[in-house]
Short mmCIF file of C-alpha atoms in Angstrom, two decimals:
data_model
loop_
_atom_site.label_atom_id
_atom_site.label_comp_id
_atom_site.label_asym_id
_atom_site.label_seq_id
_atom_site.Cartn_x
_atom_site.Cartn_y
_atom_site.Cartn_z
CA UNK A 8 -24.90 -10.89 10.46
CA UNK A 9 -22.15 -9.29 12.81
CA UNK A 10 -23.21 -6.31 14.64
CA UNK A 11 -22.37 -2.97 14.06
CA UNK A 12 -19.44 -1.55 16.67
CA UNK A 13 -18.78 1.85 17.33
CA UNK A 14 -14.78 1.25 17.12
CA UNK A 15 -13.06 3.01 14.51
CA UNK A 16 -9.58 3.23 13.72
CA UNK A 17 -8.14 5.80 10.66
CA UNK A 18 -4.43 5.98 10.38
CA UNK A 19 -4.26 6.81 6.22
CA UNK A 20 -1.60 5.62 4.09
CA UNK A 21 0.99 8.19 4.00
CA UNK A 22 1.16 10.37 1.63
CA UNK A 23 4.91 9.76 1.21
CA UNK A 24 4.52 6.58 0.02
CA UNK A 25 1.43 7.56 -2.68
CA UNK A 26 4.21 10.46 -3.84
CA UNK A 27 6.80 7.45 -3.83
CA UNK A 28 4.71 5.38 -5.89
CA UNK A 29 3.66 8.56 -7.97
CA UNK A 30 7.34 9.51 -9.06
CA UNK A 31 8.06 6.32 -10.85
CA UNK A 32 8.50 6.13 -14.43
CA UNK A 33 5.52 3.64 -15.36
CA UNK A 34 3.04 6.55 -13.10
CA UNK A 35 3.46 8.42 -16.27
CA UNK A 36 -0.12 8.91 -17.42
CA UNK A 37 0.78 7.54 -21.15
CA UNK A 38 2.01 4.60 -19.27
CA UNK A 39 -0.26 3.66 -16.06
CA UNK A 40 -4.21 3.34 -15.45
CA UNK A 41 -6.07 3.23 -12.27
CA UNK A 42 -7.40 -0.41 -11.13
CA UNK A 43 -9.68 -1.71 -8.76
CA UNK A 44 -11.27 -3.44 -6.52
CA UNK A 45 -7.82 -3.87 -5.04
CA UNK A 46 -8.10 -7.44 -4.53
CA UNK A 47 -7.56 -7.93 -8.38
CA UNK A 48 -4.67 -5.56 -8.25
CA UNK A 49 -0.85 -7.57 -7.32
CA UNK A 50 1.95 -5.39 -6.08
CA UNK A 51 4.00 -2.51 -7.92
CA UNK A 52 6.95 -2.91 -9.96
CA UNK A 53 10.11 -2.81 -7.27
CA UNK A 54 8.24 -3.18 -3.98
CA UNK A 55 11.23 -4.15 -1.98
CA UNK A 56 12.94 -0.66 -2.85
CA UNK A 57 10.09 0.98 -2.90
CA UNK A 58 9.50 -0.56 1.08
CA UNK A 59 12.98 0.07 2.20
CA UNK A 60 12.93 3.89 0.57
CA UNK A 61 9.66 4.76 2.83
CA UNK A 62 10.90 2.88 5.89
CA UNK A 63 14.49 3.94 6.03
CA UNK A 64 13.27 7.72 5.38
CA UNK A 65 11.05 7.18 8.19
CA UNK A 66 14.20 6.95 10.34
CA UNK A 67 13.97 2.92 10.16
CA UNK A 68 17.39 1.01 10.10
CA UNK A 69 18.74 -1.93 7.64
CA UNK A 70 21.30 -4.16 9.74
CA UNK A 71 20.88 -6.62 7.12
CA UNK A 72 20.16 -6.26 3.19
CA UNK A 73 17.03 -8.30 3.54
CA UNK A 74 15.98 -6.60 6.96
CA UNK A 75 14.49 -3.18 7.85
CA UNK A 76 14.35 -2.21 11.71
CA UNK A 77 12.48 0.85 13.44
CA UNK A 78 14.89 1.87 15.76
CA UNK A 79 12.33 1.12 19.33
CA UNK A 80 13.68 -2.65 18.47
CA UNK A 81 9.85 -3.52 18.51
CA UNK A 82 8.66 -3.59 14.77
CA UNK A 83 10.16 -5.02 12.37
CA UNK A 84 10.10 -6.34 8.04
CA UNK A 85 11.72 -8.73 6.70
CA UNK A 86 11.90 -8.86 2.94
CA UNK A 87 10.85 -11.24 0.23
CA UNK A 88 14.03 -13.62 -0.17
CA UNK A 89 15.13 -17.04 -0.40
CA UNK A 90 13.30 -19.82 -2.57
CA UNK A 91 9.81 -19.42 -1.16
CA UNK A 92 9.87 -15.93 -0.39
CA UNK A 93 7.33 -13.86 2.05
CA UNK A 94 6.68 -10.48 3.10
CA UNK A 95 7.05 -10.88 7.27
CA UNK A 96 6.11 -8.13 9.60
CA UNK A 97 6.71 -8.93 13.25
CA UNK A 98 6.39 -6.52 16.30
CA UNK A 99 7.47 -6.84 19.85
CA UNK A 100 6.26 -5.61 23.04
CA UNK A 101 9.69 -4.21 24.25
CA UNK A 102 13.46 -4.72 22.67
CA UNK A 103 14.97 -7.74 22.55
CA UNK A 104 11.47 -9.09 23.55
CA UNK A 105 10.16 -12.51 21.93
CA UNK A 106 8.10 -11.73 18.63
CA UNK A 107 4.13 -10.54 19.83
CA UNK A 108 3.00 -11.23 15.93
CA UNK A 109 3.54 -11.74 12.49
CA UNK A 110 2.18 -10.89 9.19
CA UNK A 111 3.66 -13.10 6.26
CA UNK A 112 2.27 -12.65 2.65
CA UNK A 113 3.94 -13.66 -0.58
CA UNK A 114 5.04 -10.27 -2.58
CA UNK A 115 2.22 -10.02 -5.02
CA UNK A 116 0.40 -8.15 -2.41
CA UNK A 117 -0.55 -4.57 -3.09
CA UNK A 118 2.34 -3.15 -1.67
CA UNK A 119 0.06 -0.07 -0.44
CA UNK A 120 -1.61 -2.76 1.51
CA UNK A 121 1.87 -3.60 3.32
CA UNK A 122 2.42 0.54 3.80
CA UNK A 123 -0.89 1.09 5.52
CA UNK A 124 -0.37 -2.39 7.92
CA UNK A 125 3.81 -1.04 8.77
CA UNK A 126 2.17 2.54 9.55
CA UNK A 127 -0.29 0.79 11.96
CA UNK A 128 1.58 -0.67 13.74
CA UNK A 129 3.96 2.41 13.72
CA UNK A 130 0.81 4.18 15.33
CA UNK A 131 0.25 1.78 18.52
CA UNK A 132 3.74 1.67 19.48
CA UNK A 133 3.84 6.16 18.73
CA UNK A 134 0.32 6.28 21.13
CA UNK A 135 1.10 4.07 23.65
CA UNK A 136 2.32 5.87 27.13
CA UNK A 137 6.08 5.59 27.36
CA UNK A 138 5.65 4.04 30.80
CA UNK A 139 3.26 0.98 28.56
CA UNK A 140 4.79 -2.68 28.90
CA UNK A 141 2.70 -4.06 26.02
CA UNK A 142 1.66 -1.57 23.52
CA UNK A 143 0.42 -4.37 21.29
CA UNK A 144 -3.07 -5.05 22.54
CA UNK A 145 -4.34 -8.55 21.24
CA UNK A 146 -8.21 -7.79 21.75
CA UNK A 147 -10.83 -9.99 19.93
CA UNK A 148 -8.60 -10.36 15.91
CA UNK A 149 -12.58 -10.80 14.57
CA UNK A 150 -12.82 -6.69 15.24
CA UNK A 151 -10.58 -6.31 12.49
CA UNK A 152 -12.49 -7.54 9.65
CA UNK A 153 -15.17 -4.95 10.27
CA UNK A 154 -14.23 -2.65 7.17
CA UNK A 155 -14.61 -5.56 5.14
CA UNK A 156 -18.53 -5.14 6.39
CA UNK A 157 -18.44 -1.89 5.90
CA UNK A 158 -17.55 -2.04 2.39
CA UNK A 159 -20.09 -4.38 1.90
CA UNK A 160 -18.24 -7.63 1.78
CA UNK A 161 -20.52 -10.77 2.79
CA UNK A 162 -20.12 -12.23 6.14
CA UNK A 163 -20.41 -15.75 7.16
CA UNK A 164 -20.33 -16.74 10.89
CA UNK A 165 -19.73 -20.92 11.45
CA UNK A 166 -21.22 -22.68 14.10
CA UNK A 167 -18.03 -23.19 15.42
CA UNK A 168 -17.07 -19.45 16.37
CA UNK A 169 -14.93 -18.59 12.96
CA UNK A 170 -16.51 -16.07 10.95
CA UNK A 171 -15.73 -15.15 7.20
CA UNK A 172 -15.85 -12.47 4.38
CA UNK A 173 -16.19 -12.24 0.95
CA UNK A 174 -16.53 -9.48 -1.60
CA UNK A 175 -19.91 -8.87 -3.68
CA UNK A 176 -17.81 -9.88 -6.85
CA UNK A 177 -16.25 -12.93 -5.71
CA UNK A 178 -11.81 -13.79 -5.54
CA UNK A 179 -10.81 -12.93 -2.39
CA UNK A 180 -12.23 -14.49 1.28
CA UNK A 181 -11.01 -13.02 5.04
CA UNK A 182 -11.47 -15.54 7.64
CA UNK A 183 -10.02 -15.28 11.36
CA UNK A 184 -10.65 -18.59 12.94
CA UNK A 185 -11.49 -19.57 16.71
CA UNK A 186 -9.11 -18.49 19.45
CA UNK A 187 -7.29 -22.25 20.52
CA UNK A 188 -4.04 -22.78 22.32
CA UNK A 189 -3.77 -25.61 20.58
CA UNK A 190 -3.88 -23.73 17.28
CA UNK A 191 -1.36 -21.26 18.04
CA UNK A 192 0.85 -23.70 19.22
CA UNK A 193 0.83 -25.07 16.31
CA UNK A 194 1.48 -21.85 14.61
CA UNK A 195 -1.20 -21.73 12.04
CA UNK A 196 -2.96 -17.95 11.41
CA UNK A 197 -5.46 -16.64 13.71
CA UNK A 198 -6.32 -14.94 10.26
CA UNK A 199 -5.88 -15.14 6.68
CA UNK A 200 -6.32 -12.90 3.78
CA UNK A 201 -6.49 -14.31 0.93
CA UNK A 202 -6.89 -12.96 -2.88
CA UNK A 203 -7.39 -15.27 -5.85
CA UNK A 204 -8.09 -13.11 -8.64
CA UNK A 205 -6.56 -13.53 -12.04
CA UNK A 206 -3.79 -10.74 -11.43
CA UNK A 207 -3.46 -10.98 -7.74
CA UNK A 208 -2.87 -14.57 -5.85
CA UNK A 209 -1.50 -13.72 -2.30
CA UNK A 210 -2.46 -15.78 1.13
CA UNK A 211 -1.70 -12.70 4.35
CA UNK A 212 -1.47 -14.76 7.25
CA UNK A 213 -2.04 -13.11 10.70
CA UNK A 214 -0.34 -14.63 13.62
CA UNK A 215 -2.53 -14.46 16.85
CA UNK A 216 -1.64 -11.32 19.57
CA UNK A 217 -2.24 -9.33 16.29
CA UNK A 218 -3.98 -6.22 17.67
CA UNK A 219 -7.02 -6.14 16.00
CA UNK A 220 -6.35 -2.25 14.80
CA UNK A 221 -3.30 -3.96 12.82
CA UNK A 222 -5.56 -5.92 10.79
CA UNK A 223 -8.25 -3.62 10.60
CA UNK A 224 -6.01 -1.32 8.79
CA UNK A 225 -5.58 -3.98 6.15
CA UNK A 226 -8.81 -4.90 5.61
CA UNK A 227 -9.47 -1.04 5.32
CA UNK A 228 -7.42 -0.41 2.75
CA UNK A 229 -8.02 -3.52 0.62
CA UNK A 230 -11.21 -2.74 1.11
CA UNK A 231 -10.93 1.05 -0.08
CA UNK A 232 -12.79 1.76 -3.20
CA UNK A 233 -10.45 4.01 -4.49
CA UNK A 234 -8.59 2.38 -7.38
CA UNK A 235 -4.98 1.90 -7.41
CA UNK A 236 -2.47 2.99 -10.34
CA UNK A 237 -0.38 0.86 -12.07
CA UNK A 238 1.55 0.24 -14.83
CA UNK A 239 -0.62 -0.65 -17.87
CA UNK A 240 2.08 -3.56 -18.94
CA UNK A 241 1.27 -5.36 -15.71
CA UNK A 242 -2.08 -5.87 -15.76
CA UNK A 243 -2.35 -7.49 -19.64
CA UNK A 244 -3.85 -10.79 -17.89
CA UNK A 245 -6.35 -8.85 -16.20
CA UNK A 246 -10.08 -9.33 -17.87
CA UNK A 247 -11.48 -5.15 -17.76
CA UNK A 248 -14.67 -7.56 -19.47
CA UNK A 249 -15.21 -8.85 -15.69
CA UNK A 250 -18.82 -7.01 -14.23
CA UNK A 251 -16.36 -5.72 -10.91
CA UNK A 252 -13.33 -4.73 -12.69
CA UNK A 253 -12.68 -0.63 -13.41
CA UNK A 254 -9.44 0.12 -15.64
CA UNK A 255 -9.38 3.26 -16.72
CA UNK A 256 -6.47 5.32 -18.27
CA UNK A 257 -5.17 8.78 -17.26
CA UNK A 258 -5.24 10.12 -20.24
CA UNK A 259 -9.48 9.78 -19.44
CA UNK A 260 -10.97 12.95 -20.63
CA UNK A 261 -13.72 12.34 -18.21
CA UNK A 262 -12.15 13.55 -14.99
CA UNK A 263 -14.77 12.47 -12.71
CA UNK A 264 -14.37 8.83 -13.13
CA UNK A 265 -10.55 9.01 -12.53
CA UNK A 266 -9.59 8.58 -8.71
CA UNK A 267 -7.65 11.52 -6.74
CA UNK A 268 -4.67 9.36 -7.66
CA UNK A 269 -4.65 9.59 -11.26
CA UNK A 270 -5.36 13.06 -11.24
CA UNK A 271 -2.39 14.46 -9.27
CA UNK A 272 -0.35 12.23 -11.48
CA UNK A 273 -1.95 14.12 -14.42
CA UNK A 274 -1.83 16.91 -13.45
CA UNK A 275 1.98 17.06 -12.02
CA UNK A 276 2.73 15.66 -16.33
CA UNK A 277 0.53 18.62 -17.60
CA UNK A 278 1.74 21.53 -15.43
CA UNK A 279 2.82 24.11 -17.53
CA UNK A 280 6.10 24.87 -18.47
CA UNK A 281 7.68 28.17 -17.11
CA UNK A 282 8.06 30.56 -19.97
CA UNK A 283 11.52 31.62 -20.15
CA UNK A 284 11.72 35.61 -19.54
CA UNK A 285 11.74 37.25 -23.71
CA UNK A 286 14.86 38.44 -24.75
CA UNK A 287 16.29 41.67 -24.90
CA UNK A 288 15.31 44.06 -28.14
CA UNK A 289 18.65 44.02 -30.39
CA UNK A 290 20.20 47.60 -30.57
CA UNK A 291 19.89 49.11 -33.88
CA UNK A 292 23.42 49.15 -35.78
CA UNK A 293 25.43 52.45 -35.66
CA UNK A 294 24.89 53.96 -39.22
CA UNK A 295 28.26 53.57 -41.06
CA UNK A 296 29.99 57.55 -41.51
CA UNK A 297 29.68 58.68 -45.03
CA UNK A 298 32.64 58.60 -47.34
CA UNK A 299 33.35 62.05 -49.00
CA UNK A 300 33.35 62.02 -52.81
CA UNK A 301 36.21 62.65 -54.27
CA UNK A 302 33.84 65.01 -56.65
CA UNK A 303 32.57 66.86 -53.93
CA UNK A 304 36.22 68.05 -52.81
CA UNK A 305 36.60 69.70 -55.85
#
């Protein structure tokens, strides 16, 4: 078993992107559910617009239609084009600098994953002292799989040095292998991700100089417990029979077993509608004058 560490790292999603994803049509509570564990969950209809909106709000630039920039020069996407097409996230000690790391997934990835690894990263280069060379600390990439142990995923260290993690219900396995020039040279992953689940099939492939904080913040939020909402059409292949699986609609009259998600997006659909001020009372018609009779003259 891997020790317990005292380092902790906490830089939550944002809540811009959870309102992004929120606002779409399919978060309609007649139309999504909440899913999890997240490694059964794939990404959410229109990622790649749903990526650029956060990033370019953000202040990020696009010089390219299939490339998003932060404007430091020293982080990086790339978006999922071409005929074998990959999310790649790439960061840079200074501009114009070679490329530190990488993180390339294929796009079925929960794109909240790929939100909470971008802000990461966002978070080293904002902390580091302006006078700091190389904000991107490599540090030992194994320290990154910790919330995986946390959340009670099984761990697995190899007589070799790599060391391993897999959830209580099976489909997914985290593995960062043993430092080697050799390897890296090479360019195969110092880590990989990987989920397998009947909804979700994604490899995440760390590069090493990853800062370990980077990939922690993955791991955290694949591991989080929380469920994730998503459109109910999307996830017709997925079993809800399977012993680990938790769909569960908004419209759920139980509110305690929906997840903070799914209630702001029910709530925000069942907020009253303003009542419009009542009209004005209709003045009573002037009474007609009376027509002498032509009796009544006489």
């Amino acid at each position: 078993m891997i020790p317990p560490v005292t380092h902790h790292w906490r830089t939550p999603l944002p809540t811009s992107f959870r309102d992004l994803i929120e606002r779409q049509d399919w978060a309609e509570p007649s139309k999504a559910v909440t899913v999890g564990p997240r490694h059964f969950i794939s990404a959410v209809p229109d990622s790649e617009r749903l990526v650029a909106e956060f990033l370019t709000d953000r202040g990020w630039q696009r010089p390219r239609d299939d490339r998003l920039t932060r404007p430091c020069g020293r982080l990086g996407v790339h978006l999922p084009r071409g005929p074998r097409p990959e999310w790649t996230v790439w960061g840079a000690q200074h501009r114009g600098a070679q490329v530190a790391w990488t993180l390339t997934v294929q796009p079925w990835l929960p794109t909240e994953l790929l939100a909470a690894t971008i802000t990461e990263a966002e978070a080293v280069l904002e902390e580091a002292p302006p006078q700091e060379r190389e904000p991107f600390v490599r540090g030992v990439l194994a320290l990154g799989l910790i919330p995986l142990a946390r959340a009670g995923w099984t761990d697995d260290v190899h007589p070799r040095g790599s060391v391993s993690f897999r959830p209580p219900g099976g489909f997914a396995n985290a593995v960062v292998a043993v430092p080697s020039s050799l390897r890296e040279l090479r360019g195969k992953p110092a880590a990989t991700v990987s989920s397998y689940g009947p909804n979700s099939y994604w490899d995440a492939k760390f590069s090493a100089g990853t800062p370990s904080r980077v990939l922690a913040a993955f791991s955290r939020e694949l591991a989080d417990p929380e469920p994730l909402l998503r459109n109910a059409d999307h996830i017709r292949q997925l079993s809800p029979t399977h012993k680990h699986i938790t769909i569960r609609s908004l419209t759920d009259k139980d509110e305690e077993s929906l997840s903070p998600a799914a209630l702001a997006a029910r709530s925000r659909s069942n907020a009253p509608t303003p009542a419009s001020a009542p009209a004005p009372p209709t003045p009573p018609a002037d009474p007609a004058p009376a027509t002498p009779s032509p009796t009544a003259s006489r």
